Tab-separated table of C-alpha atoms and ligand atoms in Angstrom:
chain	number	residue	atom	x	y	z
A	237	UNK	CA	0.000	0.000	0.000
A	238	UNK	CA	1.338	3.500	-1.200
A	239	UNK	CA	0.427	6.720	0.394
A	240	UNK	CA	-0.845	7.749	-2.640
A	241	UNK	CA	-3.752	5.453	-2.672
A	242	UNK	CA	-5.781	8.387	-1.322
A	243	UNK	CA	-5.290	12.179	-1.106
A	244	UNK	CA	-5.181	12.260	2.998
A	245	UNK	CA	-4.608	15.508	3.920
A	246	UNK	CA	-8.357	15.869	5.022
A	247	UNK	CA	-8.595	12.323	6.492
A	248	UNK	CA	-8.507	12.253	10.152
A	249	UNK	CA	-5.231	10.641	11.189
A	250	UNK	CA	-6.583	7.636	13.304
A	251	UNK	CA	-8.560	6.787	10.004
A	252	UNK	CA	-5.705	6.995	7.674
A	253	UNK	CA	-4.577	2.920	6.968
A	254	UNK	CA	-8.002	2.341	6.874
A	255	UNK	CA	-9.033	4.247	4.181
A	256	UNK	CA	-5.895	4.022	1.977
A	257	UNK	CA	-6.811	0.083	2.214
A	258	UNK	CA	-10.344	1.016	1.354
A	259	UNK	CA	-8.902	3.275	-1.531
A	260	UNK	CA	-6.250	0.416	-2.721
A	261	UNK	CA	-9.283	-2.205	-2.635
A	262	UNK	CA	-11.254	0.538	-4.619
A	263	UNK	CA	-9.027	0.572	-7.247
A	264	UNK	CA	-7.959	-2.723	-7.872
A	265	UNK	CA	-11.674	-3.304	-8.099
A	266	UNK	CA	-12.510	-0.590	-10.605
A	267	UNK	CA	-9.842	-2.029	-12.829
A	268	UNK	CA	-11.295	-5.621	-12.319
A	269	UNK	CA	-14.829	-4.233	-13.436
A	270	UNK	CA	-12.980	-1.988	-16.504
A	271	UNK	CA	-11.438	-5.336	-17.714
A	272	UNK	CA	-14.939	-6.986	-17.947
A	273	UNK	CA	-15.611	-10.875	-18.722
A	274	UNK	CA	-17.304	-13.554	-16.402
A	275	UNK	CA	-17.848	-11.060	-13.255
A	276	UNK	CA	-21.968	-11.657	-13.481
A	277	UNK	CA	-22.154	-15.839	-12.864
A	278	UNK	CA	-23.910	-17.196	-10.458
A	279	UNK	CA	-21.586	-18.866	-7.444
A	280	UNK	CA	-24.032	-19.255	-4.289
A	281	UNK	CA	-26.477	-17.228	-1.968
A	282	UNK	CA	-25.683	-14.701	1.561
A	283	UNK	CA	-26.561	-14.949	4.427
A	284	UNK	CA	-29.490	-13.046	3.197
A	285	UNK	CA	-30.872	-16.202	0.684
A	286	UNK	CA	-29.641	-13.342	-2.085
A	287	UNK	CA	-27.675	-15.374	-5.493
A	288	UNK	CA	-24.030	-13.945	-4.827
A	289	UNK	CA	-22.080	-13.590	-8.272
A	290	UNK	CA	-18.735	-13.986	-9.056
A	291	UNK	CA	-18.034	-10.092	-8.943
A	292	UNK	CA	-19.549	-9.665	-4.962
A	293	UNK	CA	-17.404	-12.982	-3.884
A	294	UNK	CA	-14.223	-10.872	-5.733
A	295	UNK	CA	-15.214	-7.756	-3.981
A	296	UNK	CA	-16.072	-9.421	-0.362
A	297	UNK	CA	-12.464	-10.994	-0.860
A	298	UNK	CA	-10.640	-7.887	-1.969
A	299	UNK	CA	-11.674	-5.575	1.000
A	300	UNK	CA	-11.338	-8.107	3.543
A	301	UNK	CA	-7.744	-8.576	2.184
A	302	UNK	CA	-7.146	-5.181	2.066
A	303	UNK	CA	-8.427	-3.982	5.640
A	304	UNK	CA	-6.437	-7.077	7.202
A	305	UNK	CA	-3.739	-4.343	7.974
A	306	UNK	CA	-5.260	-1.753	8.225
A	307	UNK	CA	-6.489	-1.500	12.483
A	308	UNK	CA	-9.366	-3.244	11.739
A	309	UNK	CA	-10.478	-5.663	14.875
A	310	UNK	CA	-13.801	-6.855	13.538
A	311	UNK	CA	-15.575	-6.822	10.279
A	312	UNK	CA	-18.776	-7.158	9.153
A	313	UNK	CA	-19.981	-7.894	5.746
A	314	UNK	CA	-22.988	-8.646	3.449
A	315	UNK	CA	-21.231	-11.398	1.706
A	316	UNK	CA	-20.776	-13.424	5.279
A	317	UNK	CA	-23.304	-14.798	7.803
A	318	UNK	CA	-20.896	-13.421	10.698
A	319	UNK	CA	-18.561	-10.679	11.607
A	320	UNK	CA	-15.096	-11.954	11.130
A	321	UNK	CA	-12.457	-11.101	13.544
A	322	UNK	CA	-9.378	-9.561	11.468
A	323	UNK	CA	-6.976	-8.463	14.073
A	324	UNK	CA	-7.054	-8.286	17.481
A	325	UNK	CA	-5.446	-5.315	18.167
A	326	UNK	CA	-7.495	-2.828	15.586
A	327	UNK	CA	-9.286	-0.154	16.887
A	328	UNK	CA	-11.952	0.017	14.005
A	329	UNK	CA	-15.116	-2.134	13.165
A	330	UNK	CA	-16.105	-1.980	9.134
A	331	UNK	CA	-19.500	-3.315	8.033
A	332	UNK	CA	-19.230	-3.309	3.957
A	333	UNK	CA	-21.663	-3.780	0.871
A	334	UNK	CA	-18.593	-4.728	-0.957
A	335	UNK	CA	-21.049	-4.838	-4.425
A	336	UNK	CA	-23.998	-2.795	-4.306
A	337	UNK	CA	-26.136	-3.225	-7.311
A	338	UNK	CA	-25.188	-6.402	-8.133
A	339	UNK	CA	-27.893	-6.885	-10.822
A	340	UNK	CA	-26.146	-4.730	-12.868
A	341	UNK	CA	-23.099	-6.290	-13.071
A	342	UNK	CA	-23.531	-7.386	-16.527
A	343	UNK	CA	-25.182	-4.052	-18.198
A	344	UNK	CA	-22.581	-2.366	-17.215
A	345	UNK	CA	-24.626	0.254	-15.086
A	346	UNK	CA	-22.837	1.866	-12.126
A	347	UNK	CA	-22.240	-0.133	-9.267
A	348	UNK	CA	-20.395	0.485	-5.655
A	349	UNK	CA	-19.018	-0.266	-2.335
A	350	UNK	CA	-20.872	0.779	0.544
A	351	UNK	CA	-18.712	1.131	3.836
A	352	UNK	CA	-19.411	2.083	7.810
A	353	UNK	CA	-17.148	2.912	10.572
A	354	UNK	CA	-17.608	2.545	13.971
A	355	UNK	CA	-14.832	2.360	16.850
A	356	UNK	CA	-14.213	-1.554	17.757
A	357	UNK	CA	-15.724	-2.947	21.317
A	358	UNK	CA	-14.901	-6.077	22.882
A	359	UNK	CA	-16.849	-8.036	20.739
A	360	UNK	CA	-18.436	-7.881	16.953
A	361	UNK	CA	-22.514	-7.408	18.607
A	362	UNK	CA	-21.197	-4.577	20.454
A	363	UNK	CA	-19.381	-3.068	18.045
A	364	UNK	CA	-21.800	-2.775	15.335
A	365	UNK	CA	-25.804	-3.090	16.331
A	366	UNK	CA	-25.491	0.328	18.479
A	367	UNK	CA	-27.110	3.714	17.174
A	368	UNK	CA	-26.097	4.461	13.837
A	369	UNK	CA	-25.153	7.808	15.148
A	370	UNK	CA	-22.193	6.739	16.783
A	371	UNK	CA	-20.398	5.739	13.046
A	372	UNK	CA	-17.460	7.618	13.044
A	373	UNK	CA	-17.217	7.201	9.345
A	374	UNK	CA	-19.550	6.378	6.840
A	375	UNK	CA	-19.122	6.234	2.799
A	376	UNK	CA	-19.461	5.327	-0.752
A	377	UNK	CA	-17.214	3.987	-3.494
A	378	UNK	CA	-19.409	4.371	-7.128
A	379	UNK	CA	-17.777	2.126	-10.180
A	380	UNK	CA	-19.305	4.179	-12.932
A	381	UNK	CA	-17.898	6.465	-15.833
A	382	UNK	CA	-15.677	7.758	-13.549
A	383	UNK	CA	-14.617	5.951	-10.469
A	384	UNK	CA	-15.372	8.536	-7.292
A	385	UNK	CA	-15.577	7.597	-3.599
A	386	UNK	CA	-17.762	10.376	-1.027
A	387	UNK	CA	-17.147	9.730	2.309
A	388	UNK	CA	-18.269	11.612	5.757
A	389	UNK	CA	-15.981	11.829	8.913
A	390	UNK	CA	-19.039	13.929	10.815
A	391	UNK	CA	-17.731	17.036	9.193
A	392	UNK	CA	-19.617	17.355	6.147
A	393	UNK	CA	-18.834	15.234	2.727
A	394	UNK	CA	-15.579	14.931	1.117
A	395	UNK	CA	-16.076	14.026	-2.946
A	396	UNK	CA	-12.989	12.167	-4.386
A	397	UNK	CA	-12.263	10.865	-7.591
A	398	UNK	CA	-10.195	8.080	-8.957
A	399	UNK	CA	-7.319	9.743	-11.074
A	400	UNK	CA	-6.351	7.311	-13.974
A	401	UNK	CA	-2.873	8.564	-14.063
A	402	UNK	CA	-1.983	7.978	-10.710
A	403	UNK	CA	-4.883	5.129	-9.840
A	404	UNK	CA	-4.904	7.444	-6.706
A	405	UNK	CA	-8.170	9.038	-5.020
A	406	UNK	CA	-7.562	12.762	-5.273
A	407	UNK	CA	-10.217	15.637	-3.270
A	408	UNK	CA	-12.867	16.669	-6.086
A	409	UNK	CA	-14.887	19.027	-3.807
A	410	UNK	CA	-14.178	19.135	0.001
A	411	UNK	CA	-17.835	20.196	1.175
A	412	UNK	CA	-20.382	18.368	-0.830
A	413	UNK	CA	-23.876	19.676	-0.622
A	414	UNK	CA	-27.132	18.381	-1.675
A	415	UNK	CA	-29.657	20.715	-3.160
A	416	UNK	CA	-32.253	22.074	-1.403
A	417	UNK	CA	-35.214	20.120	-3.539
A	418	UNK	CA	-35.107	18.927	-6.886
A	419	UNK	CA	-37.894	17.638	-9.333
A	420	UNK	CA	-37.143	14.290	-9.287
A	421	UNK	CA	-38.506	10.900	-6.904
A	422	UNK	CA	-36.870	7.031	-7.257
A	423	UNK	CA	-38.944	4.677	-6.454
A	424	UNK	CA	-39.307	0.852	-7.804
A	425	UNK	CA	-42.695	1.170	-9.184
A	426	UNK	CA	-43.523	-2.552	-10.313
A	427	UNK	CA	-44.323	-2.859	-6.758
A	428	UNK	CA	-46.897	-0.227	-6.228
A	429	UNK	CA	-49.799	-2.616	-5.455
A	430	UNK	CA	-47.445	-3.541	-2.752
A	431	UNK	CA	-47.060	-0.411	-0.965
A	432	UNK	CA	-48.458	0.713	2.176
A	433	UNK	CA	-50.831	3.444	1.631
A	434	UNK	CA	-49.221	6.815	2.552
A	435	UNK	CA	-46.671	5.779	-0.133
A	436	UNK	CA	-48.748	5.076	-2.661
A	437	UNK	CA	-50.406	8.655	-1.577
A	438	UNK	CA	-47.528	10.065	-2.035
A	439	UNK	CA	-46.332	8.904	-5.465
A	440	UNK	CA	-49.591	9.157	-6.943
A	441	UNK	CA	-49.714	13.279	-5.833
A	442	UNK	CA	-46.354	13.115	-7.886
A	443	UNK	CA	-47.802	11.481	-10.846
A	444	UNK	CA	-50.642	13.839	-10.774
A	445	UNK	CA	-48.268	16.520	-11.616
A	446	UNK	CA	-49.070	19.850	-12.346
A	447	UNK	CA	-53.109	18.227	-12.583
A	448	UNK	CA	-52.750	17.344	-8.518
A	449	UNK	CA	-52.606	18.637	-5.869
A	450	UNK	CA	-48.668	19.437	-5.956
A	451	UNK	CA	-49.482	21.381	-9.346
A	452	UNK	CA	-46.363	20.792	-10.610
A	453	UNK	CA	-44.847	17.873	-12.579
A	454	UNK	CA	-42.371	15.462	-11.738
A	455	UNK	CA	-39.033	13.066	-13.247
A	456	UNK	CA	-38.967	9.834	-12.365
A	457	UNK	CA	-35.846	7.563	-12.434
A	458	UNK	CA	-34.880	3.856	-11.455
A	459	UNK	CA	-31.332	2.615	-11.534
A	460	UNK	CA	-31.470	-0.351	-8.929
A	461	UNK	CA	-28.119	0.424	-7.865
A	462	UNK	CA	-28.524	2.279	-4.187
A	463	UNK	CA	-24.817	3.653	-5.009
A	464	UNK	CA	-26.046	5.436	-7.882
A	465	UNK	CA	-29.324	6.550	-6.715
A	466	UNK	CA	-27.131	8.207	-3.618
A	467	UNK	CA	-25.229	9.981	-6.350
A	468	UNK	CA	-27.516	11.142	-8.394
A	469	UNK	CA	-29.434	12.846	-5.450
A	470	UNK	CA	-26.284	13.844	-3.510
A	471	UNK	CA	-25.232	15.862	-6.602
A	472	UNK	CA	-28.438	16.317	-8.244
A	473	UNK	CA	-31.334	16.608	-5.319
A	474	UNK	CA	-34.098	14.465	-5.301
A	475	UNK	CA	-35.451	11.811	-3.309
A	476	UNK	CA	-35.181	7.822	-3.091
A	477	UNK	CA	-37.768	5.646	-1.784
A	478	UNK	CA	-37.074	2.022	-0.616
A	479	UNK	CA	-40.589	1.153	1.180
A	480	UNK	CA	-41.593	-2.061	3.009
A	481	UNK	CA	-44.274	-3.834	1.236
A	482	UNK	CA	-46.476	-6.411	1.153
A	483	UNK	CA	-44.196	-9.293	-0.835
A	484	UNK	CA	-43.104	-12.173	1.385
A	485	UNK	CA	-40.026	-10.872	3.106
A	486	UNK	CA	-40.310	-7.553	2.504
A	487	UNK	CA	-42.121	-6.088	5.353
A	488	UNK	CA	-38.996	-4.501	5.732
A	489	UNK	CA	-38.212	-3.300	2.564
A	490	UNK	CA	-34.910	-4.674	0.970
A	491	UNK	CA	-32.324	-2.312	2.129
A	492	UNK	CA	-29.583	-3.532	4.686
A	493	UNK	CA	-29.678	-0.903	8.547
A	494	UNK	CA	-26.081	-1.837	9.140
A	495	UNK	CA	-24.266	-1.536	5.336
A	496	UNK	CA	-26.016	0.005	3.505
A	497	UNK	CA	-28.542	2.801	4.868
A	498	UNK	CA	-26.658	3.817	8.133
A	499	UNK	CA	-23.795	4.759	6.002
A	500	UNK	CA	-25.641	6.500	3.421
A	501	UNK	CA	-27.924	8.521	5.717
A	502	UNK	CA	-24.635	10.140	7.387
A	503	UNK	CA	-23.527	10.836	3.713
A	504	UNK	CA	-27.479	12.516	3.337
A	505	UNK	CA	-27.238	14.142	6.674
A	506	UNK	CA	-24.028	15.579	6.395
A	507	UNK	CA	-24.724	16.761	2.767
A	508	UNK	CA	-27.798	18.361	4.359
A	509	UNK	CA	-30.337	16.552	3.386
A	510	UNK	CA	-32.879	13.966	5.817
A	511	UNK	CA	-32.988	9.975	5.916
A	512	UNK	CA	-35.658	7.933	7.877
A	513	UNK	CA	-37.420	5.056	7.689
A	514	UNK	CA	-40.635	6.782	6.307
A	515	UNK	CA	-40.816	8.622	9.095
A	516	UNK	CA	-38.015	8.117	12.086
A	517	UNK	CA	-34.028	9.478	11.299
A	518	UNK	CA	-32.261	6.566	10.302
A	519	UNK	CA	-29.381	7.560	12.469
A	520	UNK	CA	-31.203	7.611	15.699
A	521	UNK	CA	-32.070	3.483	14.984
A	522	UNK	CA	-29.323	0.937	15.159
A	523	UNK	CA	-29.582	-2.488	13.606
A	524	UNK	CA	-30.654	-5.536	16.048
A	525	UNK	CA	-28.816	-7.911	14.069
A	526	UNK	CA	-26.150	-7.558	11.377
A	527	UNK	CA	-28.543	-7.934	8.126
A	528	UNK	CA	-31.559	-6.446	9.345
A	529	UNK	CA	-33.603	-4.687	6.892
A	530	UNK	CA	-35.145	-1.322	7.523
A	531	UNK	CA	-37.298	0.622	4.936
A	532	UNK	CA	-35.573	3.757	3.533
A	533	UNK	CA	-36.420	6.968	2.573
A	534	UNK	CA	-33.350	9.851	1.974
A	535	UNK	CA	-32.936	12.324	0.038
A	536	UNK	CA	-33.891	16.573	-0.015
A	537	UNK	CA	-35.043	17.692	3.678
A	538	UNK	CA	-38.624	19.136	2.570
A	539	UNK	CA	-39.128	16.154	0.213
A	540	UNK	CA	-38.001	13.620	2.911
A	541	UNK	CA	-40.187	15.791	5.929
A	542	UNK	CA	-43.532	15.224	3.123
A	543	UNK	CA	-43.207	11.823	3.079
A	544	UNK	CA	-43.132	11.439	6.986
A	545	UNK	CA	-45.927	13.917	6.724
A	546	UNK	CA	-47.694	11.365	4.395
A	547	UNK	CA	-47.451	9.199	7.351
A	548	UNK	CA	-48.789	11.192	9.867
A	549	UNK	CA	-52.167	11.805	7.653
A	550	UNK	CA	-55.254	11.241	8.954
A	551	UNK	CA	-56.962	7.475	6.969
A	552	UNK	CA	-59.531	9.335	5.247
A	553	UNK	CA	-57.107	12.065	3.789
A	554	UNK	CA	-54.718	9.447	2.946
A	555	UNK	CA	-57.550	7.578	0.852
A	556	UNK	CA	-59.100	10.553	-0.465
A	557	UNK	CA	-58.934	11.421	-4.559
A	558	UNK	CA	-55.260	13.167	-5.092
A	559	UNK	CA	-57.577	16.043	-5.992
A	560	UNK	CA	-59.250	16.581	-2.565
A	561	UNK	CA	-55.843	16.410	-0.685
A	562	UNK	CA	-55.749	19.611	0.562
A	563	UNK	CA	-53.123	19.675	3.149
A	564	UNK	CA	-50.615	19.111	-0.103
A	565	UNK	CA	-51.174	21.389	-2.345
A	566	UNK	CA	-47.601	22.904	-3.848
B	1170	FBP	O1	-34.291	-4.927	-7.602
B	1170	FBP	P1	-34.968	-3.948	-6.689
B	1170	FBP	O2	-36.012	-4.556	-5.793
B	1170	FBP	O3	-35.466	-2.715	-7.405
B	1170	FBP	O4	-33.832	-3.497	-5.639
B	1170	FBP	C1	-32.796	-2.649	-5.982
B	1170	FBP	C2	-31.969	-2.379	-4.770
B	1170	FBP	O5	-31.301	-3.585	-4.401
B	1170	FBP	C3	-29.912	-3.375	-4.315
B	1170	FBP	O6	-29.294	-3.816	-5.507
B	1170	FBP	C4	-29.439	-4.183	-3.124
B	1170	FBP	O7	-28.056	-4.210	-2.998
B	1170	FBP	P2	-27.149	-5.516	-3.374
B	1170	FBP	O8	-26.924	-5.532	-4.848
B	1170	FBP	O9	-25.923	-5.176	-2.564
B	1170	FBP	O10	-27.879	-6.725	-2.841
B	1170	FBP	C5	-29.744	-1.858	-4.190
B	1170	FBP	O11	-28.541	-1.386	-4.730
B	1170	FBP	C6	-30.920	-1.331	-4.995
B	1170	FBP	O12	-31.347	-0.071	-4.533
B	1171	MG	MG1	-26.432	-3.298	-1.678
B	1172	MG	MG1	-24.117	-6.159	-2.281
């Protein structure tokens, strides 16, 4: 590992090895995913029952590789049913998405790394189902047309991007912000008949458009990558919807507390934005068990407060025509 893995000047010192490993892991994957060929096969299933392919076994191996010298005591990953103890004497705990998106591996749509950090404990439960507050670190690495990683030490959002020269993360922006609001909603909506009802309230006042009760009209967009999504909102505005529903197993919705929305809603918080779980801050929750699910809503403050607000509606407004919704209008 080189120091040049990852401009560092604005890394906190204690945090230093561990995110030049994440950084040298980074890499090495980018160029794995640049190269192409077999990376989409099928080779088993998670802890989760999810079909792993070849590309999330790669990445799972080339992180944990990577952070084994880098002061990390446990980590925790979606790939494996339990945290893994890496070395004793780390200070750190790391729960990772090491490939988020994974059904778009062979598209090639943007895909990403999702990564938490929290200080170690005595033992893996202790060190990572606590408030998601406490992370001490929290960030993204996005495999797309350019490679970029954004990452939050509690101190607002650093933006980084891959340089090709160098194959070194270098500071794009040191403050990222997130728009105010933005025209523009995510949502998977082939499961709309699924949805709890303030959802589909709330979606439906968006499809109205400017004929609804928001009198304005709306964009719509779907990657399936929660990497991307992030992005896309954290640069763009917007907001991202990842509901529980009525499938079997997805009372919960399908997003992981511990890897992947903890970390993401201290990127949205720190960019200024909100994250909840329709209606509670994601941050003031912690998981109760390493792959817990949690429905997930982040993105633009006001568009993120709505939706709780959705919530909080009275049953008969909620079921009323889009037309007669008063309390929404603009
Ligand atoms: O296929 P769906 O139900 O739209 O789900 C898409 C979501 O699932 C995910 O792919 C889950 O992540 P993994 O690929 O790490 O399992 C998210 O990136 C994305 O937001
Ligand atoms: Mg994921
Ligand atoms: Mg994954």
């Amino acid at each position: 590992m080189t120091a040049e893995t990852i401009q560092t000047d604005r890394i906190p010192e204690e945090l230093r090895p561990v995110m030049q490993a994440m950084a040298e892991a980074g890499a090495r994957l980018a160029a794995i995913i640049r190269r192409g060929g077999d990376l989409a096969s099928p080779v088993g299933t998670n802890a989760d029952g999810d079909g792993q392919k070849a590309l999330d076994v790669m990445a799972d191996d080339l992180f944990r590789q990577a952070l084994a010298g880098a002061g990390v005591r446990w980590l925790a990953s979606e790939e494996q049913d339990e945290a893994v103890a890496l070395d004793p004497a780390g200070r750190l705990a790391v729960a990772i998405d090491p490939l988020d998106g994974s059904s778009n591996i062979d598209t090639n749509v943007s895909i990403g790394t999702i990564f938490s950090i929290y200080p170690a404990e005595a033992t893996a439960e202790a060190s990572f189902l606590r408030p998601a507050r406490q992370q001490i670190a929290g960030g993204y690495i996005i495999y797309g047309p350019r490679c970029a990683m954004m990452v939050t030490f509690g101190d607002g959002v650093q933006h980084y991007a891959l340089d090709p020269d160098s194959d070194g993360f270098r500071l794009v922006t040191a403050r990222q912000e997130m728009p105010e609001s933005a025209l523009e909603f995510a949502i998977n909506a082939s499961n709309y008949r699924h949805w709890p009802q303030p959802i589909r309230a709330y979606i439906d006042d968006c499809l109205a458009g400017s004929d609804g009760p928001r009198e304005q009209n709306f964009n719509m967009r779907w990657i399936a990558s929660l990497v991307a999504e992030t992005h896309r909102i954290l640069i763009r505005g917007g907001v991202f919807l990842y509901p529980g529903d009525a499938r079997k197993g997805y009372g919960s919705g399908r997003l992981r507390m511990l890897y992947e929305c903890a970390p993401i809603a201290f990127l949205v918080e720190q960019a200024g934005g909100r994250a909840t779980n329709g209606l509670v801050p994601i941050l003031d929750q912690g998981a109760a068990s390493l792959h817990q699910r949690t429905p997930f809503v982040f993105g633009s403050a006001e568009k993120v407060a709505r939706i709780a607000a959705y919530h909080e509606l009275p049953e008969t407004e909620v079921s009323a025509l889009f037309g007669h919704r008063g309390l929404f209008r603009a």
